[in-house]
PDB file of C-alpha atoms in Angstrom:
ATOM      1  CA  UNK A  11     -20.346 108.405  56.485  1.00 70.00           C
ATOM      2  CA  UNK A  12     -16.670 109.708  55.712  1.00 67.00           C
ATOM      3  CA  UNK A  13     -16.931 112.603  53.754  1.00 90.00           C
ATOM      4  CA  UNK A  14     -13.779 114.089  51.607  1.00 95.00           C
ATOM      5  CA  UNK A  15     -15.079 117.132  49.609  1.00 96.00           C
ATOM      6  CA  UNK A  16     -12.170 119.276  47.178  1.00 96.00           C
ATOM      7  CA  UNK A  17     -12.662 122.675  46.285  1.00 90.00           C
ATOM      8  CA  UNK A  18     -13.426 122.163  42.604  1.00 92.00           C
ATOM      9  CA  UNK A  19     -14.757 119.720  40.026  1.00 94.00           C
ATOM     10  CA  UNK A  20     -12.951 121.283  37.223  1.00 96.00           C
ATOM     11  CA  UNK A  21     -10.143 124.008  37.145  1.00 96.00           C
ATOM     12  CA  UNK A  22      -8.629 125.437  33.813  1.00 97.00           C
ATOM     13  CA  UNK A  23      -5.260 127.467  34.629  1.00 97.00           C
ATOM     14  CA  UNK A  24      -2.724 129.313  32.657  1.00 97.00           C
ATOM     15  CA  UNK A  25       0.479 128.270  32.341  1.00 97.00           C
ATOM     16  CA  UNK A  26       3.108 129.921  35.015  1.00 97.00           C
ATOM     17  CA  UNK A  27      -0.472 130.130  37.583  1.00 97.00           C
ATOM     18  CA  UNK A  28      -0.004 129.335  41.005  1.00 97.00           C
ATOM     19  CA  UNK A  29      -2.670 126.976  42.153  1.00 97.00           C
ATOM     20  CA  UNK A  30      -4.295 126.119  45.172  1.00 97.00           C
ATOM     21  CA  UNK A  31      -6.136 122.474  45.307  1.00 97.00           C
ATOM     22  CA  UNK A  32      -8.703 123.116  48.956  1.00 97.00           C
ATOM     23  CA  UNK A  33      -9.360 119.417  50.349  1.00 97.00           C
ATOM     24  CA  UNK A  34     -11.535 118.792  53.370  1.00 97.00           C
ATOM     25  CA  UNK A  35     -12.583 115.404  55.100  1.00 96.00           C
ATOM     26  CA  UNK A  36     -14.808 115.543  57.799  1.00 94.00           C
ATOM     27  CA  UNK A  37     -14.164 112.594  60.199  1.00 90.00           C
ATOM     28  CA  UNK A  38     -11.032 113.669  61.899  1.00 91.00           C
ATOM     29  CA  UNK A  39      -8.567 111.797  59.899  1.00 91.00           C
ATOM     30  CA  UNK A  40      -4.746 111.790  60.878  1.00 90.00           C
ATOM     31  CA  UNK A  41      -3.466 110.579  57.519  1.00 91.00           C
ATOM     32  CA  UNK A  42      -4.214 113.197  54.259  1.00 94.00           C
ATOM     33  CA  UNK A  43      -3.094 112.224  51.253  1.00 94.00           C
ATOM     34  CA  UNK A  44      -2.924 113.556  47.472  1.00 97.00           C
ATOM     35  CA  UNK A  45      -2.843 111.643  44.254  1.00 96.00           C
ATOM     36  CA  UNK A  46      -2.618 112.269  40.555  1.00 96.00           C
ATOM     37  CA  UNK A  47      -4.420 109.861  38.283  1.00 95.00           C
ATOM     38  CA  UNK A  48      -3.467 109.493  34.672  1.00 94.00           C
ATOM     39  CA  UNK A  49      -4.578 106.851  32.018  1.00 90.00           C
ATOM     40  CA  UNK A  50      -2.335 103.848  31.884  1.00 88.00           C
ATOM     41  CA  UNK A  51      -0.282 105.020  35.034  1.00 90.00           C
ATOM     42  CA  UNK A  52      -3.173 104.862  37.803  1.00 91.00           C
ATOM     43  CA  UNK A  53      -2.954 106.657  40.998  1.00 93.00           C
ATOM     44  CA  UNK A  54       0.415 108.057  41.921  1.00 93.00           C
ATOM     45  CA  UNK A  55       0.780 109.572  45.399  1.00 92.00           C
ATOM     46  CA  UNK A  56       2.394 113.272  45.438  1.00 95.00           C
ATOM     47  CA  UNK A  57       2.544 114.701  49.406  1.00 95.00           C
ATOM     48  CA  UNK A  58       0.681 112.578  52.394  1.00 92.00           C
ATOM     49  CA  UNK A  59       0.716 114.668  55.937  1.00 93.00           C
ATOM     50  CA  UNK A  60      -0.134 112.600  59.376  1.00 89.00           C
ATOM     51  CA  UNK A  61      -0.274 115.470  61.299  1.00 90.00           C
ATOM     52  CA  UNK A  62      -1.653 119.143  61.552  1.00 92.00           C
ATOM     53  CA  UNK A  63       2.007 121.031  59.710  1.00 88.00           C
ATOM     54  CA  UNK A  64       3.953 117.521  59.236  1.00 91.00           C
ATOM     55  CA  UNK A  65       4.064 116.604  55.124  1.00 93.00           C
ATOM     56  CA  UNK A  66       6.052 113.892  53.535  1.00 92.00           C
ATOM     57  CA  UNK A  67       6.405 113.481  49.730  1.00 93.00           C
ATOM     58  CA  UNK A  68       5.397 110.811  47.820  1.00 90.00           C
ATOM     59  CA  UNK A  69       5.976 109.343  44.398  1.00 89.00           C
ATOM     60  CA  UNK A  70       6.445 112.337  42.201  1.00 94.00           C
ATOM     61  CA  UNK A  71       6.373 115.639  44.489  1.00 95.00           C
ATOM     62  CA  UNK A  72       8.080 117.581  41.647  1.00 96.00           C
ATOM     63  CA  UNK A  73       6.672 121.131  41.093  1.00 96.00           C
ATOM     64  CA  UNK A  74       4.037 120.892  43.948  1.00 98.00           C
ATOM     65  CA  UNK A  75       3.822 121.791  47.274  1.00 97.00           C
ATOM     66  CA  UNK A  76       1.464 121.187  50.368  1.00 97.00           C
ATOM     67  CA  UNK A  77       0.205 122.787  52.920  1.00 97.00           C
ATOM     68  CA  UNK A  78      -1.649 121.181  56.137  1.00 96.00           C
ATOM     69  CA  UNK A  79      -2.726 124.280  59.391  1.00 95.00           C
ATOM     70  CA  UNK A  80      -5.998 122.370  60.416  1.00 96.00           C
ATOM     71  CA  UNK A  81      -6.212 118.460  60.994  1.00 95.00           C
ATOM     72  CA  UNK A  82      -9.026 118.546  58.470  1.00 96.00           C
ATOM     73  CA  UNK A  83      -7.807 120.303  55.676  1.00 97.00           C
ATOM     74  CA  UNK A  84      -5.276 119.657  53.468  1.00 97.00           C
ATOM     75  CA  UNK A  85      -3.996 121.596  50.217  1.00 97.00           C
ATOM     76  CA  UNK A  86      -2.112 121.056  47.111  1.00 98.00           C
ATOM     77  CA  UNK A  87       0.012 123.784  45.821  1.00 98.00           C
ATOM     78  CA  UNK A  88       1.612 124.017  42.374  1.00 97.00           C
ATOM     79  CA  UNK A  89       4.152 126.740  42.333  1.00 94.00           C
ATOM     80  CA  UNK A  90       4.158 127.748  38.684  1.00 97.00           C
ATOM     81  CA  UNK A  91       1.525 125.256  36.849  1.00 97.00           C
ATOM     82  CA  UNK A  92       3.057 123.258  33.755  1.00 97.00           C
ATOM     83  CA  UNK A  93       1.401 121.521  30.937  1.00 97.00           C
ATOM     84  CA  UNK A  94       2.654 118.372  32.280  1.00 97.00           C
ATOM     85  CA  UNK A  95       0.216 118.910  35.073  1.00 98.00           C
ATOM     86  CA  UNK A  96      -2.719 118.482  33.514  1.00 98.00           C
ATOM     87  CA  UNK A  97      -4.470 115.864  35.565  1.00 97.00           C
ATOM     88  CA  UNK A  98      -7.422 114.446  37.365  1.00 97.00           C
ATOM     89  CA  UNK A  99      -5.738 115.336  41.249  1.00 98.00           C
ATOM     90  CA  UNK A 100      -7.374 113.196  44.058  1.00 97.00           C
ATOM     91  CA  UNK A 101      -7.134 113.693  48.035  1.00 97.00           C
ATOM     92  CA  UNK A 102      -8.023 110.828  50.416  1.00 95.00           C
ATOM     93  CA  UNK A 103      -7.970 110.322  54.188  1.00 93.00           C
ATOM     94  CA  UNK A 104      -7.676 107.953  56.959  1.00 90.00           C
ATOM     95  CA  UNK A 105      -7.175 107.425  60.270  1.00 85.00           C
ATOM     96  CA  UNK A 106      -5.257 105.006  60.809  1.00 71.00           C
ATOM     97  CA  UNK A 107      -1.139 104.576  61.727  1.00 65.00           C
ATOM     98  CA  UNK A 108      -0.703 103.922  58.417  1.00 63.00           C
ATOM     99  CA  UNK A 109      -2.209 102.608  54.739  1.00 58.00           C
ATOM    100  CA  UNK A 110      -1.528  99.188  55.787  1.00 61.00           C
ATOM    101  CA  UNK A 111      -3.796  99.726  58.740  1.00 62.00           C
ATOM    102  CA  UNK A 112      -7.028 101.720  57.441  1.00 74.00           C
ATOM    103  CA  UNK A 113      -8.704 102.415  54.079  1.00 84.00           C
ATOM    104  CA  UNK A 114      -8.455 105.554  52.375  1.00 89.00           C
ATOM    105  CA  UNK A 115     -11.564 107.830  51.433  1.00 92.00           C
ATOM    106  CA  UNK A 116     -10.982 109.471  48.383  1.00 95.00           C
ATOM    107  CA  UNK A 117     -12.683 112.491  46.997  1.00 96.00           C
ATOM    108  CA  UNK A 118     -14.417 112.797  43.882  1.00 95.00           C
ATOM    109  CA  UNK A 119     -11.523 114.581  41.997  1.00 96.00           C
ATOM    110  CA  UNK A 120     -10.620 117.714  40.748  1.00 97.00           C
ATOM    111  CA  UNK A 121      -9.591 117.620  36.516  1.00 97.00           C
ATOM    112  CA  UNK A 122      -6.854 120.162  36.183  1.00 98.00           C
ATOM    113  CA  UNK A 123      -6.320 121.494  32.440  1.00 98.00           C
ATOM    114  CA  UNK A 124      -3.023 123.708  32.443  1.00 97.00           C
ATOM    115  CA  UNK A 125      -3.302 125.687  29.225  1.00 96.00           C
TER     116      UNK A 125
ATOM    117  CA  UNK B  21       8.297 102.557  36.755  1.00 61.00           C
ATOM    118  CA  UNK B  22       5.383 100.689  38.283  1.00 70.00           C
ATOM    119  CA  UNK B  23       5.670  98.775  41.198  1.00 88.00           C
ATOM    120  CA  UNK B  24       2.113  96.941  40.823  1.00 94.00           C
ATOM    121  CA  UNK B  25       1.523  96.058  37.580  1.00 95.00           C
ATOM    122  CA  UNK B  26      -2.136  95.407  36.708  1.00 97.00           C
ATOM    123  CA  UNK B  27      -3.771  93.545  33.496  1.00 96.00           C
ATOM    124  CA  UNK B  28      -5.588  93.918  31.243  1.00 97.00           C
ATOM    125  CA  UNK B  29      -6.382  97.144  30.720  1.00 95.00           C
ATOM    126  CA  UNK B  30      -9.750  96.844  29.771  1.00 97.00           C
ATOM    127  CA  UNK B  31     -12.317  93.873  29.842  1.00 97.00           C
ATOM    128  CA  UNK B  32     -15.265  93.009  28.618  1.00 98.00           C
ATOM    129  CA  UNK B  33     -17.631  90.752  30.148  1.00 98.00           C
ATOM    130  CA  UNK B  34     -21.288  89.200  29.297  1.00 98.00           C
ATOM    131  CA  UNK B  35     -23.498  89.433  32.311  1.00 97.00           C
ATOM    132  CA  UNK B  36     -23.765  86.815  34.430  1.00 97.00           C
ATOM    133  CA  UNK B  37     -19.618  86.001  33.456  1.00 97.00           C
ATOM    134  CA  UNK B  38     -16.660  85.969  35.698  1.00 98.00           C
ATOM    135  CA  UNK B  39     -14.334  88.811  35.266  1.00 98.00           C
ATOM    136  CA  UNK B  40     -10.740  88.348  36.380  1.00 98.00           C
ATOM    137  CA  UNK B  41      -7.928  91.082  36.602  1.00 98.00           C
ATOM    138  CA  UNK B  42      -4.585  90.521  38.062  1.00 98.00           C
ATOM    139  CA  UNK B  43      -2.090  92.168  39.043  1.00 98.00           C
ATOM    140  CA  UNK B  44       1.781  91.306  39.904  1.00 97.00           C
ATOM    141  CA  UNK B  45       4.768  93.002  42.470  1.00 96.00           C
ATOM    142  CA  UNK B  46       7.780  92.909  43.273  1.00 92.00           C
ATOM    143  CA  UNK B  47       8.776  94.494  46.746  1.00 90.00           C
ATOM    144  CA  UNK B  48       8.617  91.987  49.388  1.00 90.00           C
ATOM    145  CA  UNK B  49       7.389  94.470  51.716  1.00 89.00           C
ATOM    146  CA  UNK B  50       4.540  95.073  50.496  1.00 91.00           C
ATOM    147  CA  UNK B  51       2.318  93.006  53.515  1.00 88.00           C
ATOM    148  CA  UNK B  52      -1.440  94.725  52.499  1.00 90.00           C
ATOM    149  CA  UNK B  53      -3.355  94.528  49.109  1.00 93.00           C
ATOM    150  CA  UNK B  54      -5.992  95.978  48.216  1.00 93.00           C
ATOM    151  CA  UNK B  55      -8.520  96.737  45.221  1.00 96.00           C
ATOM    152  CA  UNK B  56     -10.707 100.066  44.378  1.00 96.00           C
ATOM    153  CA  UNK B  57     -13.573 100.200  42.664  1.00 97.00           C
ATOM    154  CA  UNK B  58     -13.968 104.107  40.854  1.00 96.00           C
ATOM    155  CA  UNK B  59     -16.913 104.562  38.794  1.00 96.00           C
ATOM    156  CA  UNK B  60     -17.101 107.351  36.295  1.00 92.00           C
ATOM    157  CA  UNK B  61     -16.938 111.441  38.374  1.00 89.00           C
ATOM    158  CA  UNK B  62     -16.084 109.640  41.681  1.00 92.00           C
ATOM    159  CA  UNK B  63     -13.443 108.719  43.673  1.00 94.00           C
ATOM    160  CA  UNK B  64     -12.016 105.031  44.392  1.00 95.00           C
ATOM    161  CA  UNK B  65     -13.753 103.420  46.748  1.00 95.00           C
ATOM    162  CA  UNK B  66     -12.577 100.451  49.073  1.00 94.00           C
ATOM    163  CA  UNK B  67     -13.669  97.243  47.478  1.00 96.00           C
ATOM    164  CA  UNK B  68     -11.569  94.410  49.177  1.00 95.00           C
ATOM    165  CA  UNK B  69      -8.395  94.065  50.807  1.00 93.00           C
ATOM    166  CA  UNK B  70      -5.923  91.173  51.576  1.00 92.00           C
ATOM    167  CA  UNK B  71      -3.067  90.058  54.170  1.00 89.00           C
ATOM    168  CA  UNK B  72      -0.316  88.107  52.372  1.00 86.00           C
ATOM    169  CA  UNK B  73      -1.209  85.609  55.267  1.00 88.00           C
ATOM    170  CA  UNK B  74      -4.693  83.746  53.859  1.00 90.00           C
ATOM    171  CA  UNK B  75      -4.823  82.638  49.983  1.00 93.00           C
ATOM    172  CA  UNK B  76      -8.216  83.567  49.422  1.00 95.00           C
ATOM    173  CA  UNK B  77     -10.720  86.151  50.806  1.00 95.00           C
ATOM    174  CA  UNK B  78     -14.466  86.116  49.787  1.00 96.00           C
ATOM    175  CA  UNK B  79     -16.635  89.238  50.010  1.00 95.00           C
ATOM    176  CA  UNK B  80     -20.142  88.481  48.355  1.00 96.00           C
ATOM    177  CA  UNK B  81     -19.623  88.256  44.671  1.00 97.00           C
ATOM    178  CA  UNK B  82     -15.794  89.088  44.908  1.00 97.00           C
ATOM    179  CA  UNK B  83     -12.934  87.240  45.603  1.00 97.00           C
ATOM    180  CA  UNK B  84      -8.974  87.759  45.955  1.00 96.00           C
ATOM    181  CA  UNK B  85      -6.920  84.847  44.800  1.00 96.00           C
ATOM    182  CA  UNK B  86      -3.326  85.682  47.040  1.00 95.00           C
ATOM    183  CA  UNK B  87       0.087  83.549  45.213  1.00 94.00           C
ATOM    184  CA  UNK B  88       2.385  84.816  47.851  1.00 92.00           C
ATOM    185  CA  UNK B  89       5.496  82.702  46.211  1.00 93.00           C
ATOM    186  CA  UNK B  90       4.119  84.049  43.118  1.00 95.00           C
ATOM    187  CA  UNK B  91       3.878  87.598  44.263  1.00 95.00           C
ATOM    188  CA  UNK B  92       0.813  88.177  42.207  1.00 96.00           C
ATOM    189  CA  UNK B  93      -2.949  88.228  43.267  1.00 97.00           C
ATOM    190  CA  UNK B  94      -6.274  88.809  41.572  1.00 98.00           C
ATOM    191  CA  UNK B  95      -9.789  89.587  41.532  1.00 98.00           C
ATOM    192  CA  UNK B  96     -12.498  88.060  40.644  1.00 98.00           C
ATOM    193  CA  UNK B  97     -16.104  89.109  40.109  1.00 98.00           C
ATOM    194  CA  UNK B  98     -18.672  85.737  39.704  1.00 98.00           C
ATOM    195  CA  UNK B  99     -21.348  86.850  37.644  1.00 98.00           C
ATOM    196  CA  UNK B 100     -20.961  90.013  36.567  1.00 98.00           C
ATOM    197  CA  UNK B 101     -23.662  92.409  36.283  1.00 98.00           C
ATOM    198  CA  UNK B 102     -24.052  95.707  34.351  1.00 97.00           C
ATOM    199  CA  UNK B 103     -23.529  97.486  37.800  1.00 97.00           C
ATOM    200  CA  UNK B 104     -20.162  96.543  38.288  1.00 98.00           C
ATOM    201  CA  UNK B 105     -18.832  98.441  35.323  1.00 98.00           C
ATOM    202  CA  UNK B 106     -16.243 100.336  36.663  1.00 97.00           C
ATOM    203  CA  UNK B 107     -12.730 100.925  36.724  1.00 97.00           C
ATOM    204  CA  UNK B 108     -10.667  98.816  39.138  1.00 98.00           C
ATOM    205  CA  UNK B 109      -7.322  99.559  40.455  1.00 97.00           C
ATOM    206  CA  UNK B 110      -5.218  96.959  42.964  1.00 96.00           C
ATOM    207  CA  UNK B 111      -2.895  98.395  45.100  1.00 94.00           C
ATOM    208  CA  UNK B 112      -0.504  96.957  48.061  1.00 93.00           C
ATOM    209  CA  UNK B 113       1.540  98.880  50.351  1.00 89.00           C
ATOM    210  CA  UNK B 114       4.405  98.280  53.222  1.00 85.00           C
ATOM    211  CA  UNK B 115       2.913  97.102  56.891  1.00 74.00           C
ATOM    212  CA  UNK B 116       3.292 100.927  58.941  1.00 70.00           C
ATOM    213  CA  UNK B 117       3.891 102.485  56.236  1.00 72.00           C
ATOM    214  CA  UNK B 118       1.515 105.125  54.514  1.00 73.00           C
ATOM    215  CA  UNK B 119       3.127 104.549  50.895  1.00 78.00           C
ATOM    216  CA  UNK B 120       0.261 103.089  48.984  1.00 86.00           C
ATOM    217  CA  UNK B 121       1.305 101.791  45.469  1.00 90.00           C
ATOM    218  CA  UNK B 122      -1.282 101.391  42.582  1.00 93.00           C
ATOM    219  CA  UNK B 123      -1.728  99.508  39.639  1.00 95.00           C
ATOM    220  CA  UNK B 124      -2.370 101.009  36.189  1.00 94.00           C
ATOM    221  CA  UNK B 125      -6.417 100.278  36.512  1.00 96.00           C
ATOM    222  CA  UNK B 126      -8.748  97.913  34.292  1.00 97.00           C
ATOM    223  CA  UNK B 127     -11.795  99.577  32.787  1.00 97.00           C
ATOM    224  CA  UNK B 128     -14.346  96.904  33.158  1.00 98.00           C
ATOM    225  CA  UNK B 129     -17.233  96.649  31.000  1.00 98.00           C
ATOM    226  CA  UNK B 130     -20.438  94.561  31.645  1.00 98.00           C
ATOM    227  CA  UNK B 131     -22.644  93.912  28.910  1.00 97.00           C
ATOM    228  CA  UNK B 132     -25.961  93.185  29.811  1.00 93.00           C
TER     229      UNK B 132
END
C-alpha cells in the first residue's frame, strides 16, 4: 500500500512566518507533487519535482517555494506566510513519466490558518 | 480561470438513485481524465480514469460517459448508497505531461 504521510494535520502560523510543509511517500515515487485545495476552486497544483533537486512550478507558485534532497521527501516552503494562504495544502506522488501515465497518491492534508 | 469546469456543486441523492456530475474542457490536449473520490480528513483517492479513445468505461457501480466532440465527460454512480457520500473532483491532464488540472469538486450527498 502507497503511503504519503505530511508533517502535520493542522498548522496555525503568524503572519510574516516562514513555513515548512514535511511530505513523505514511501514507495519510491519519481513524481512529488503539491496542491492547494480551496472551496469552489478544487485542487490547484503549486511545485511538482520528478527528480531528487529538479522542481517545476505549477499553477500558482506565488509566495512558495520547494525543496526536494531525498527521492522520498518533498517540502513546501512559504517564504513569509500571507493571509491569502490559508488553505488545506495536499502532496501526492507517483511513479510514473508523467500524470497521464500513473495515479497520484495524495496525503491526507495539512489545514494551514495564517493569522 | 478553470480549465475543467465541474457541476453541480453539490448533489443530493436518495439511495438506491443515480448520481451524475459532469464536467466540461477546453484544451485539446488534455488526452487522460480522471475522477477522485475525497471523503471528509483524507486525501483524493483514484476512483476512475478515461482515454479520450473509448466512450464509456465501467468500473462496478461507476461509469464515465466520454463526448470527445463535445469535450465534456461525466460520472455516474447507479444506485447510490450512503457510502458514497463524498466529494468528487474530475480532472484531465496532457499525455507526458505531469500538469494535472482539476475541477471545482461536487459534494455528494446520499440519503439513506
Amino acid at each position: 500500500d502507497v503511503k504519503v504521510t505530511q508533517s502535520s494535520r493542522y498548522l496555525v502560523k503568524r503572519t510574516g512566518e516562514k513555513v515548512f510543509l514535511e511530505c513523505v511517500q514511501d514507495m519510491d515515487h519519481e513524481n512529488m507533487f503539491w496542491y492547494r485545495q480551496d472551496p469552489g476552486l478544487g485542487l490547484r497544483l503549486i511545485y511538482f519535482s520528478y527528480d531528487v533537486k529538479m522542481k517545476e512550478k505549477g499553477d500558482i507558485p506565488e509566495g512558495y517555494s520547494v525543496s526536494r534532497e531525498k527521492k522520498e521527501r518533498f517540502s513546501l516552503i512559504l517564504e513569509s506566510a500571507s493571509t491569502n494562504q490559508t488553505s488545506m495544502y495536499l502532496c501526492a506522488s507517483s511513479s510514473g513519466l508523467a500524470a497521464s501515465t500513473d495515479t497520484q497518491y495524495f496525503g491526507p492534508g495539512t489545514r494551514l490558518t495564517v493569522l | 480561470q478553470q480549465q475543467v469546469k465541474q457541476s453541480p456543486q453539490s448533489l443530493i441523492v436518495q439511495k438506491g438513485g443515480i448520481s451524475i456530475i459532469n464536467c466540461a474542457y477546453e484544451n485539446t490536449a488534455f488526452d487522460y481524465f480522471p475522477w477522485y473520490q475525497q471523503f471528509p480528513g483524507k486525501g483524493p483517492a483514484l476512483l476512475i480514469a478515461i482515454r479520450p479513445d473509448v466512450s464509456e468505461k465501467k468500473e462496478g457501480r461507476f461509469t464515465i460517459s466520454f463526448n470527445k466532440s463535445a469535450k465534456q465527460f461525466s460520472l455516474h454512480i447507479m444506485d447510490s448508497q450512503p457510502g458514497d457520500s463524498a466529494t468528487y473532483f474530475c480532472a484531465a491532464s496532457p499525455y507526458n505531461n505531469n500538469d494535472m488540472r482539476f475541477g471545482a469538486g461536487t459534494r455528494l450527498t446520499v440519503k439513506p
